[in-house]
Coordinates of C-alpha atoms and ligand atoms in Angstrom, one line a residue:
Chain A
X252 CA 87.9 79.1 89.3
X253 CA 91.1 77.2 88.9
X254 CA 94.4 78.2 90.2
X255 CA 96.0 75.1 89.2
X256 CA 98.7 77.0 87.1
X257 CA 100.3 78.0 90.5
X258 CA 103.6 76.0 90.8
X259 CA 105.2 78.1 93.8
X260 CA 103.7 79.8 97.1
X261 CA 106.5 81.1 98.3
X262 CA 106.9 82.6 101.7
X263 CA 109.9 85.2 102.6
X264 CA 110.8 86.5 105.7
X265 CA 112.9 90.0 104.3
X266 CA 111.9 92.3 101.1
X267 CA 115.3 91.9 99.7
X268 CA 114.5 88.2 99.6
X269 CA 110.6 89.0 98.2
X270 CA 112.1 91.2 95.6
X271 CA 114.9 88.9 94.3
X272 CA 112.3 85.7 93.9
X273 CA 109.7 88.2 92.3
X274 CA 112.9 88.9 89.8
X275 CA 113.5 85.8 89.3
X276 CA 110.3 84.9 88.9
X277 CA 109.7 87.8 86.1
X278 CA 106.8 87.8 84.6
X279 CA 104.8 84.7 86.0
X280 CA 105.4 86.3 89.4
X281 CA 103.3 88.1 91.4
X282 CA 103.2 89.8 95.2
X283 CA 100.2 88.5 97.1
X284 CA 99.0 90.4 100.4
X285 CA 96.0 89.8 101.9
X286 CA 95.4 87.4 98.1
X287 CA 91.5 89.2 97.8
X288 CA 92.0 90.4 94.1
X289 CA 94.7 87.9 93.6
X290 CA 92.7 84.4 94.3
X291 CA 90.2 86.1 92.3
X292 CA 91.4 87.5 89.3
X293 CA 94.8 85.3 88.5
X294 CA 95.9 85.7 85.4
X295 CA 97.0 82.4 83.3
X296 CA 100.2 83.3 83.0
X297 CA 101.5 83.7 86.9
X298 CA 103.1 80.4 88.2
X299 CA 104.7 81.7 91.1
X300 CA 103.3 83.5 94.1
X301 CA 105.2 85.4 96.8
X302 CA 103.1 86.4 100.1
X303 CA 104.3 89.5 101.5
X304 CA 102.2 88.9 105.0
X305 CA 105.1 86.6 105.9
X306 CA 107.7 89.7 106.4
X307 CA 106.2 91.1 109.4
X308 CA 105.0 94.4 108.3
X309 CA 101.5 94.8 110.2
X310 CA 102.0 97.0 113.1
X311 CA 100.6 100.3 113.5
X312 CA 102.5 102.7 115.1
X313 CA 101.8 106.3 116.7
X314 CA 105.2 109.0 116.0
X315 CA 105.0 113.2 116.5
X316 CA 103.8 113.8 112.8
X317 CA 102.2 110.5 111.8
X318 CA 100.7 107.4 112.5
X319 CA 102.4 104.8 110.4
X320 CA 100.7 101.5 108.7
X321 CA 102.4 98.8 108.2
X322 CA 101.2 97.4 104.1
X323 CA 99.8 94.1 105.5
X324 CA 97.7 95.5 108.5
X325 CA 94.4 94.4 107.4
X326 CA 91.5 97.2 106.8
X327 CA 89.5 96.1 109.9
X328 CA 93.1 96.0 112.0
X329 CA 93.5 100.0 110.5
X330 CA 89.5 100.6 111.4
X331 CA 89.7 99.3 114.9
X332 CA 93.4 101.5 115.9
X333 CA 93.0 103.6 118.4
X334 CA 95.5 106.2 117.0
X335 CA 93.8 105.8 113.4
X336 CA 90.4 106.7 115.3
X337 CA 91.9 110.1 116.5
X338 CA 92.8 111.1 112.7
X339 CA 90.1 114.0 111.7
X340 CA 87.2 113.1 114.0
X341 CA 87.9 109.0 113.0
X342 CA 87.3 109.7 109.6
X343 CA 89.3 106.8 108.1
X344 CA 87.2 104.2 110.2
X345 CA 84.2 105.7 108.6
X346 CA 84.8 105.0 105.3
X347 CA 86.7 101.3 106.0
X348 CA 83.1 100.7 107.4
X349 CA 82.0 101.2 104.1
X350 CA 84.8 99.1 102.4
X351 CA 82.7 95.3 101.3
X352 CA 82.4 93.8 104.1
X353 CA 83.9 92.3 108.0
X354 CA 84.8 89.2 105.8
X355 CA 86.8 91.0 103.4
X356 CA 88.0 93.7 105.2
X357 CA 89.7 91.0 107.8
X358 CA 92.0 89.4 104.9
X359 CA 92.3 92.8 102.5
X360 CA 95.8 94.6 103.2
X361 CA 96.3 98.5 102.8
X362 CA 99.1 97.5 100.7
X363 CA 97.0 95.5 98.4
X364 CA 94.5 97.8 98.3
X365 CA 96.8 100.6 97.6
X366 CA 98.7 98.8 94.8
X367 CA 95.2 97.4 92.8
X368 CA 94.2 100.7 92.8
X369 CA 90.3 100.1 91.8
X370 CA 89.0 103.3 90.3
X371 CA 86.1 102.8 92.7
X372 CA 88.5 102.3 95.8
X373 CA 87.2 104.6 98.9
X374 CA 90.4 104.0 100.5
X375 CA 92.4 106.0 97.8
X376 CA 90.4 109.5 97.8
X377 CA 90.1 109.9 101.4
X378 CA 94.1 109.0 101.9
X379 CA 94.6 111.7 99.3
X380 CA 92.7 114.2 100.7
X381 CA 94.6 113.4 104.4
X382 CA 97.8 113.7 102.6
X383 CA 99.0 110.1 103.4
X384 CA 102.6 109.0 101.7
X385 CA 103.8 105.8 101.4
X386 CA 107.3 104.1 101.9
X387 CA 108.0 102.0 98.2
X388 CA 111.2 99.1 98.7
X389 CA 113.1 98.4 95.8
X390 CA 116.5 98.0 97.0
X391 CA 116.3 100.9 98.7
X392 CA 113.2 102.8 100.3
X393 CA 111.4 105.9 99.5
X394 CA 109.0 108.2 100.8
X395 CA 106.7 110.0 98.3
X396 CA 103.3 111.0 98.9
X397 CA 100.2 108.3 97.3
X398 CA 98.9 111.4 94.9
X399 CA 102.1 111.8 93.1
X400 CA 102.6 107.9 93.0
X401 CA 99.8 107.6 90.9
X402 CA 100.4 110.4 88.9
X403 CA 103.8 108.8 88.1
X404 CA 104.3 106.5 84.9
X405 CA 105.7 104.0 86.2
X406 CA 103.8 103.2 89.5
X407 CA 105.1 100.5 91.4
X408 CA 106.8 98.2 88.9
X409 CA 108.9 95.4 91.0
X410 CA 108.5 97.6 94.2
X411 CA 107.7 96.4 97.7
X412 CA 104.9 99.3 98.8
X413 CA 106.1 98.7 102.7
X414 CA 104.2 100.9 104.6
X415 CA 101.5 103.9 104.6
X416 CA 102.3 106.9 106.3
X417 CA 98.4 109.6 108.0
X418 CA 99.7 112.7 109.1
X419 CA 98.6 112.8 112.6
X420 CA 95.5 115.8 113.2
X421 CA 95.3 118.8 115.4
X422 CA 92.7 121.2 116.1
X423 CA 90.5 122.8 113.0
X424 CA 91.5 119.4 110.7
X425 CA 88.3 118.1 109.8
X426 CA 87.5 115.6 107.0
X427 CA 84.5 113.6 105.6
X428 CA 83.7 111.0 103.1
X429 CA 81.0 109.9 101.3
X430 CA 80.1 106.6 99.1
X431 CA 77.5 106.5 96.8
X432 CA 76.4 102.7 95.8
X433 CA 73.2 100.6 94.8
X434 CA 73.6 98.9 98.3
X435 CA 75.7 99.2 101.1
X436 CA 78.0 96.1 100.1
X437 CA 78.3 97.3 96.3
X438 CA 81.2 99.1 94.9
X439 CA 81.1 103.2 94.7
X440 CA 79.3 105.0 91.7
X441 CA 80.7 107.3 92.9
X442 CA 83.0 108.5 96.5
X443 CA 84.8 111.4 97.8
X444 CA 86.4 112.8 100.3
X445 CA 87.2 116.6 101.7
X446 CA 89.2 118.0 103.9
X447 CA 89.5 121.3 105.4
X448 CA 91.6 123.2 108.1
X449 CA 89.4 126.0 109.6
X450 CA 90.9 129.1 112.0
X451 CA 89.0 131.2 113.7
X452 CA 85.8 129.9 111.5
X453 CA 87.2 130.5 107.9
X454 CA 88.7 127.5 106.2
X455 CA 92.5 128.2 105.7
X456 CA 93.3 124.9 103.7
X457 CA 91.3 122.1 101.9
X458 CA 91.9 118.9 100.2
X459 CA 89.0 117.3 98.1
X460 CA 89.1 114.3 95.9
X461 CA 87.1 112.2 94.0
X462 CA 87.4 108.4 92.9
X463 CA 84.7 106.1 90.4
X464 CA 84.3 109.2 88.3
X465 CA 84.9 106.5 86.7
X466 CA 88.7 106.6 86.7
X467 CA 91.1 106.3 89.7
X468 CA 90.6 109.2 92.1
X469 CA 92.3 112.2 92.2
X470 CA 92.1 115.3 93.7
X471 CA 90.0 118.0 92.4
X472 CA 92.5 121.5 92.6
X473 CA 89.8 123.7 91.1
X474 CA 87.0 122.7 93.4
X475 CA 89.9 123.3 97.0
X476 CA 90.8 126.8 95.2
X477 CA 87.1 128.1 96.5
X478 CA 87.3 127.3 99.5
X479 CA 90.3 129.1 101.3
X480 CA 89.1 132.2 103.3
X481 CA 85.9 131.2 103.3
X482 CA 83.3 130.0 106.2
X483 CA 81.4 126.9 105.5
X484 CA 78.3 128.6 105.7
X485 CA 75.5 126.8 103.5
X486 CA 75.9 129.0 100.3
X487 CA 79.9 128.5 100.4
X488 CA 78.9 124.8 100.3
X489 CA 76.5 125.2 98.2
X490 CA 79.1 127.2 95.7
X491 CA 81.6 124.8 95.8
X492 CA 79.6 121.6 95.2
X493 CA 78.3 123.6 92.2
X494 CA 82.1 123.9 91.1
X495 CA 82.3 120.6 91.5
X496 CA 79.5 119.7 89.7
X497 CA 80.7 121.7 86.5
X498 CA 84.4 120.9 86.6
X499 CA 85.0 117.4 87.8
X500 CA 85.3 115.2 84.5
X501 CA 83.0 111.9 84.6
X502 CA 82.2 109.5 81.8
X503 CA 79.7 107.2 81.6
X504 CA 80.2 103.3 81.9
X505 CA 78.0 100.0 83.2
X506 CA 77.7 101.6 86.6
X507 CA 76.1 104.9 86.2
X508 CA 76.5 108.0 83.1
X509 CA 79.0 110.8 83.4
X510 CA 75.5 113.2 83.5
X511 CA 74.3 111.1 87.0
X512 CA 77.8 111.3 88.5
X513 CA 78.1 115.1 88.0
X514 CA 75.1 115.2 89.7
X515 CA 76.4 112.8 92.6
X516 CA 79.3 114.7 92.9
X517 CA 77.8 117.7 93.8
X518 CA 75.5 115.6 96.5
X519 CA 78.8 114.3 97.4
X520 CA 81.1 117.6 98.1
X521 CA 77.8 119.1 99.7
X522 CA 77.2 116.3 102.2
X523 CA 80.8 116.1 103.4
X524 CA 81.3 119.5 103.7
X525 CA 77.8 120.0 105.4
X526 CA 79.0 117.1 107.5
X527 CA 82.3 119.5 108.8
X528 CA 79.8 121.9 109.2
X529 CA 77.9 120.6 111.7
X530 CA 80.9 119.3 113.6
X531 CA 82.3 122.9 113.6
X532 CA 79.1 124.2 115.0
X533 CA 78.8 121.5 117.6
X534 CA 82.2 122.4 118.4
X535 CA 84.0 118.4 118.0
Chain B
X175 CA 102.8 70.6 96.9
X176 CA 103.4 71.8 100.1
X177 CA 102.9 70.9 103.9
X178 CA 100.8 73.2 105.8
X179 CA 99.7 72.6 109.3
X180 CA 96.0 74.0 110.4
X181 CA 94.3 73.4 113.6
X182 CA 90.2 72.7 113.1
X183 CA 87.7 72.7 115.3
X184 CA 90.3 72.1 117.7
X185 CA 92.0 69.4 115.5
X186 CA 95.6 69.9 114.9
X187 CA 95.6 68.3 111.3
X188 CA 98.2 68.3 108.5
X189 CA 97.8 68.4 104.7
X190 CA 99.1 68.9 101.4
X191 CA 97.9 71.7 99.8
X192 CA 98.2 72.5 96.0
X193 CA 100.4 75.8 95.7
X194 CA 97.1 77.5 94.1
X195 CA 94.7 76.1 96.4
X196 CA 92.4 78.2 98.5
X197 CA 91.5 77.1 101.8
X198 CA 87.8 76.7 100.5
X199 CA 88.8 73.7 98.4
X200 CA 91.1 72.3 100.7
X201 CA 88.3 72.5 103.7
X202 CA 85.2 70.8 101.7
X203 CA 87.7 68.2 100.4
X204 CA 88.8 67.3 103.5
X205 CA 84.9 66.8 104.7
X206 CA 84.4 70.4 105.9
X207 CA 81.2 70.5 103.8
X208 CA 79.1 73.4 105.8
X209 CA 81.5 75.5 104.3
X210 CA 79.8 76.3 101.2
X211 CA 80.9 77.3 97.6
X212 CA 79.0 79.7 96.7
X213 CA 80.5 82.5 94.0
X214 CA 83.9 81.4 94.6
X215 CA 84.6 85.4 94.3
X216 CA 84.6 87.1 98.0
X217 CA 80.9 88.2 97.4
X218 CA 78.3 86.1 99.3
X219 CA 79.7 85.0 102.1
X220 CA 78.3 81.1 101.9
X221 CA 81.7 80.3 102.5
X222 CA 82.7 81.9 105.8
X223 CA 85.0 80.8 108.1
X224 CA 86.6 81.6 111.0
X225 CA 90.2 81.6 110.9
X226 CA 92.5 83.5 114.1
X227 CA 89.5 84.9 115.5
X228 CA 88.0 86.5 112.6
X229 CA 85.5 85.6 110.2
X230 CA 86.6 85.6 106.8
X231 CA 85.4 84.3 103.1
X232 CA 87.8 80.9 102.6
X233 CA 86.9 81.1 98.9
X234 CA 89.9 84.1 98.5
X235 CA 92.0 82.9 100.7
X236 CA 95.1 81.1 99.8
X237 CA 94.6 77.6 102.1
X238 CA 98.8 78.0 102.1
X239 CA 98.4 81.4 104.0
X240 CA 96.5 80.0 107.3
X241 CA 99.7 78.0 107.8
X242 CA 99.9 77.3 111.6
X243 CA 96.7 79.2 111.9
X244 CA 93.3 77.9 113.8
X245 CA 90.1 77.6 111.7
X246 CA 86.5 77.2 113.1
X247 CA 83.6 75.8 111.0
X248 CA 80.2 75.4 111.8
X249 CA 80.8 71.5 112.4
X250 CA 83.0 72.8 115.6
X251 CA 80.0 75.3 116.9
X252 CA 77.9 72.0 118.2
X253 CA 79.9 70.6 121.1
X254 CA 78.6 66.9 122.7
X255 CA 76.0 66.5 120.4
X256 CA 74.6 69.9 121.6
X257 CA 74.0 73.0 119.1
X258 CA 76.1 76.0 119.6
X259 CA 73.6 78.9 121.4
X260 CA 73.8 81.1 117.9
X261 CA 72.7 77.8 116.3
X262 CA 69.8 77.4 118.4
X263 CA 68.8 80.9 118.5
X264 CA 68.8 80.4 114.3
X265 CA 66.3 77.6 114.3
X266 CA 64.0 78.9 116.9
X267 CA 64.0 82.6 115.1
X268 CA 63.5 80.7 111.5
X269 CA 65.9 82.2 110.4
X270 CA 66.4 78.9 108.1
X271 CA 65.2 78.4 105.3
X272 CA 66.8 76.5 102.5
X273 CA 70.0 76.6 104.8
X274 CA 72.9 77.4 102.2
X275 CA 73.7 80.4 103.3
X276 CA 73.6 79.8 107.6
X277 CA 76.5 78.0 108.2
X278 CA 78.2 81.1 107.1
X279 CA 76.2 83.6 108.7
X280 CA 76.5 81.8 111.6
X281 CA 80.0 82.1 111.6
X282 CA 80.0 86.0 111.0
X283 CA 77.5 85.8 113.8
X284 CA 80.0 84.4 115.8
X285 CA 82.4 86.7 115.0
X286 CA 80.3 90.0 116.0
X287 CA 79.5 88.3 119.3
X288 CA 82.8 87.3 120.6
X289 CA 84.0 91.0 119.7
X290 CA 80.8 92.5 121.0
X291 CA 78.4 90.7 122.8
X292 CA 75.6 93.7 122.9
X293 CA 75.5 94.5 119.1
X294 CA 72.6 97.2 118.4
X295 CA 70.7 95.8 115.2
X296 CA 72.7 98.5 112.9
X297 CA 76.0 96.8 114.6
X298 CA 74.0 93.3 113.5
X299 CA 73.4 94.7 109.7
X300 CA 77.1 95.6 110.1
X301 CA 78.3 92.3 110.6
X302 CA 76.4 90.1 107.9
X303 CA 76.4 92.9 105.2
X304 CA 78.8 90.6 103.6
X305 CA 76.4 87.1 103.9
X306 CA 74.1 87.4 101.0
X307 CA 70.3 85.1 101.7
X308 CA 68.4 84.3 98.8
X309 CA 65.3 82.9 100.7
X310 CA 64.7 85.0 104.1
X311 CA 64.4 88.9 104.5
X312 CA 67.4 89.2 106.7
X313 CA 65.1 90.2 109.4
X314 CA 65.0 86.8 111.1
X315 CA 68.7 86.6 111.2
X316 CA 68.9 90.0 112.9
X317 CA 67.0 88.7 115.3
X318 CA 68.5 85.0 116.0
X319 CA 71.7 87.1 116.4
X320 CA 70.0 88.9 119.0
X321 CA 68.6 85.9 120.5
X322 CA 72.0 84.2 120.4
X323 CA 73.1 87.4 122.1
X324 CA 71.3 87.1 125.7
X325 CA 71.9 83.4 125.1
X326 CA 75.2 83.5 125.1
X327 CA 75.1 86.0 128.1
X328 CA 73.0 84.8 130.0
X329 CA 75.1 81.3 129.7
X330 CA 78.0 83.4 131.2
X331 CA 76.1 84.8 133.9
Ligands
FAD626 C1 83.8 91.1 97.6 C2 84.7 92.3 97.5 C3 84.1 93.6 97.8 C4 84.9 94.7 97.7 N1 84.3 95.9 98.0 C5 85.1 97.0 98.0 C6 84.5 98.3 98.4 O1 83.3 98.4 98.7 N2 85.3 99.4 98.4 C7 86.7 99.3 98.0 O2 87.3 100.3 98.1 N3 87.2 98.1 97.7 C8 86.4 97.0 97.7 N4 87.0 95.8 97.3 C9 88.4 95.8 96.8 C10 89.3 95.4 97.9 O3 89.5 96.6 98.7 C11 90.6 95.0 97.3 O4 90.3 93.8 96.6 C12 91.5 94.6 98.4 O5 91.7 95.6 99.2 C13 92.8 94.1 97.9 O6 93.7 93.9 99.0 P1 94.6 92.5 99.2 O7 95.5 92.7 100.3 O8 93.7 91.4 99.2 O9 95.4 92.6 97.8 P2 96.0 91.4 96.9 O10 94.9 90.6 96.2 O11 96.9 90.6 97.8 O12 96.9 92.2 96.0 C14 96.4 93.1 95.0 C15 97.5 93.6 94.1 O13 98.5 94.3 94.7 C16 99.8 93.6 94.7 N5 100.3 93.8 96.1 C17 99.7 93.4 97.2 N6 100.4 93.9 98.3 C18 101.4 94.5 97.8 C19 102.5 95.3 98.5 N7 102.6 95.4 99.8 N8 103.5 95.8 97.6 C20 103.4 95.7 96.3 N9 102.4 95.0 95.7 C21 101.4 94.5 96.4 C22 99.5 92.2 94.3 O14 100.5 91.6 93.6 C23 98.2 92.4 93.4 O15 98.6 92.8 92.1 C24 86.3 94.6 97.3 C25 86.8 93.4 97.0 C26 86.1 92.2 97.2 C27 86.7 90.9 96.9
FES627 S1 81.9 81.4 97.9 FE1 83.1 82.6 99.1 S2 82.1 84.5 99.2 FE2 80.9 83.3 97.9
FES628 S1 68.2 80.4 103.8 FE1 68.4 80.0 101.7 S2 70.0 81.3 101.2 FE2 69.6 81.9 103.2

């Protein structure tokens, strides 16, 4: 593929200065991160690159309520954290494990990732589901939580996405996830992700989404409304992945049919929450 | 263009690099040639690399990025006329065959190891899920990175 349209690489060292030259730069400019789905997929028109990893925003850092990503840590720096691990029994490195592969995962950012936001992306369901926000710089910051991002028009026009914010665990947060692909390395059918919060063996809270239905994940609100109150004993779970199954809207497209991903979303919400199951019983 | 500064196979070398160019391009033209082009897309891993300790697939990665940065290829594994241990350990498994694909499963190979020099075969599987072999069956290269494994720990002993 040629990339010989590229006149500028340009490397700043503050986002005011990456957001004034992506200004300036208007339409032929474009943010690079970790440059996976750019070097790939550039269109014709973009001259002008700006590379966001020069502006020193890859640490990971533990506070009280969350554990805070810097957008260019790259997914293998986010799988290997320690503090990322203790998130609902080290659900998050899970499912990076089953983001492509070492190789990509070592130059892919969680900013880029967050920003291309593939409909088949397993990052995006399971950050939903842990309630993850993220910090947007254009000019000035905000906080506003990743689901209501991409519910929002307008998305991330010129903004900076600067850093990710997981809401640290406690005891009863459990999650899972679960891909569904041709192989290992191939992109989801199908994913998703649940969440619960269990006291005293009833679930008090739960988050579920799904992602590759095929459009960009979401979170399923009718599926979560069955599951407050109750216990996750096998015909709970096997209640709610029937909700799932006949509410969740799929469509069909090159991948797989809307009929085949109802039925994988039903495997889906019944493996993860079978997965929290057994945790609960074994007491982890 | 622009001046970039990389250190190869312990080489401290500079270049001009095109604005667009990815470090792929910019390796084999400068005589790198066991990194191979394979899909030019991130998905087979013929192109791997080893750039600040990690492996990575040079086809998407912008050769301007690795600025200042330290790159291994499989022409810096043999040292003295002597193959690397990983490169042994992939002859003497057969883990060869038409050969495009090894230089850059050797290099994943070398990343696993000098992160984890015990990997369990899944750990293996792990680590060159993103090298793709059109000849073999995978399950000689498990096994030269297994090989390579004691090699290399036994060397250290
Ligand atoms: C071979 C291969 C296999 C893959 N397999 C999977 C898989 O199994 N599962 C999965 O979920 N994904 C998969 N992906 C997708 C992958 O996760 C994304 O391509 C990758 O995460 C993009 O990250 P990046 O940092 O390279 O983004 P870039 O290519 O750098 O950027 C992507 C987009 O985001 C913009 N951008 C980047 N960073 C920022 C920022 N901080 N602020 C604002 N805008 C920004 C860029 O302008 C660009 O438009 C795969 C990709 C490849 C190449
Ligand atoms: S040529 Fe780079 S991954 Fe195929
Ligand atoms: S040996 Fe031929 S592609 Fe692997």
């Amino acid at each position: 593929m040629s990339r010989s349209q590229v006149t500028k690489y340009l490397r700043p060292s503050t986002p005011e200065e990456a957001l004034t030259l992506l200004r300036n730069g208007g339409k032929s400019a474009r943010y690079v991160g970790g440059g996976a789905d750019v070097a790939r997929t550039l269109p014709g028109d973009v001259t002008t690159l700006i590379d966001l990893c020069t502006l020193n925003l890859s640490s990971i850092e533990e506070s009280a309520e969350s554990i805070v990503i810097g957008a260019t840590a790259t997914l293998n720096e986010v799988l290997e954290n320690r503090s990322v691990a203790n998130v609902c029994n080290g659900v998050v490195a899970e499912m990076m494990r089953k983001v492509g592969s070492p190789l990509l995962r070592n130059m892919a950012t969680i900013g880029g990732t967050l920003v291309s936001a593939h409909s088949w992306s397993d990052v995006i369901p399971l950050l939903l589901v842990l309630d993850a926000e993220i910090t947007l710089y254009d000019g000035d910051s905000r906080t506003m939580g990743l689901g209501d991002l991409y519910a929002s028009r307008e998305r991330f026009a010129n903004s900076i996405l600067t850093s990710v914010m997981i809401p640290v665990s406690g005891p009863g947060d459990y999650a899972a996830f679960h891909k569904f692909s041709r192989t290992a390395y191939d992109i989801a059918l199908l994913n998703c992700a649940c969440y619960v919060h269990v006291e005293e063996g009833r679930c008090t809270e739960a988050r579920i989404a799904a992602g590759g239905t095929p459009r960009l994940a979401t979170r399923l609100p009718q599926v979560e409304a069955a599951l407050p109150g109750e216990a996750l004993s096998d015909e709970t779970i096997e209640r709610v992945a029937q909700v799932a199954r006949d509410t969740v809207k799929t469509a069909d497209d090159r991948r797989a049919s809307g009929e085949y991903r109802k039925q994988l979303i039903y495997a889906g919400v019944k493996s993860c929450l079978h997965e929290i199951a057994q945790r609960l019983e074994g007491g982890q | 263009m622009i001046d970039i500064t990389l250190t190869i196979n312990g080489e401290k070398r500079q270049f001009a690099v095109n604005p667009g160019e990815t470090l792929l391009e910019l390796l084999r033209r400068e005589g790198y040639k066991s990194v191979k082009k394979g899909c030019e897309s991130g998905d087979c891993g013929a192109c791997t690399i080893i750039l600040n300790g990690r492996a990575v697939t040079s086809c998407i990665v912008f050769a301007v990025k690795a600025d200042g940065g330290t790159i291994l290829t499989a022409e810096g594994l043999e040292n003295d006329g002597k193959l690397h241990p990983i490169q042994e350990a992939f002859l003497e498994e057969g883990a060869v065959q038409c050969g495009y694909c090894t230089p850059g499963m050797e290099m994943a190979t070398y990343d696993l190891l000098s992160h984890n020099p015990d990997p369990s075969p899944l750990e293996i599987k792990e680590a060159l899920s993103g090298n793709l072999c059109r000849c073999t069956g995978y399950v000689k290269q498990v096994k030269a990175v297994k090989t390579a494994a004691k090699k290399i720990s036994g060397e250290a002993k």
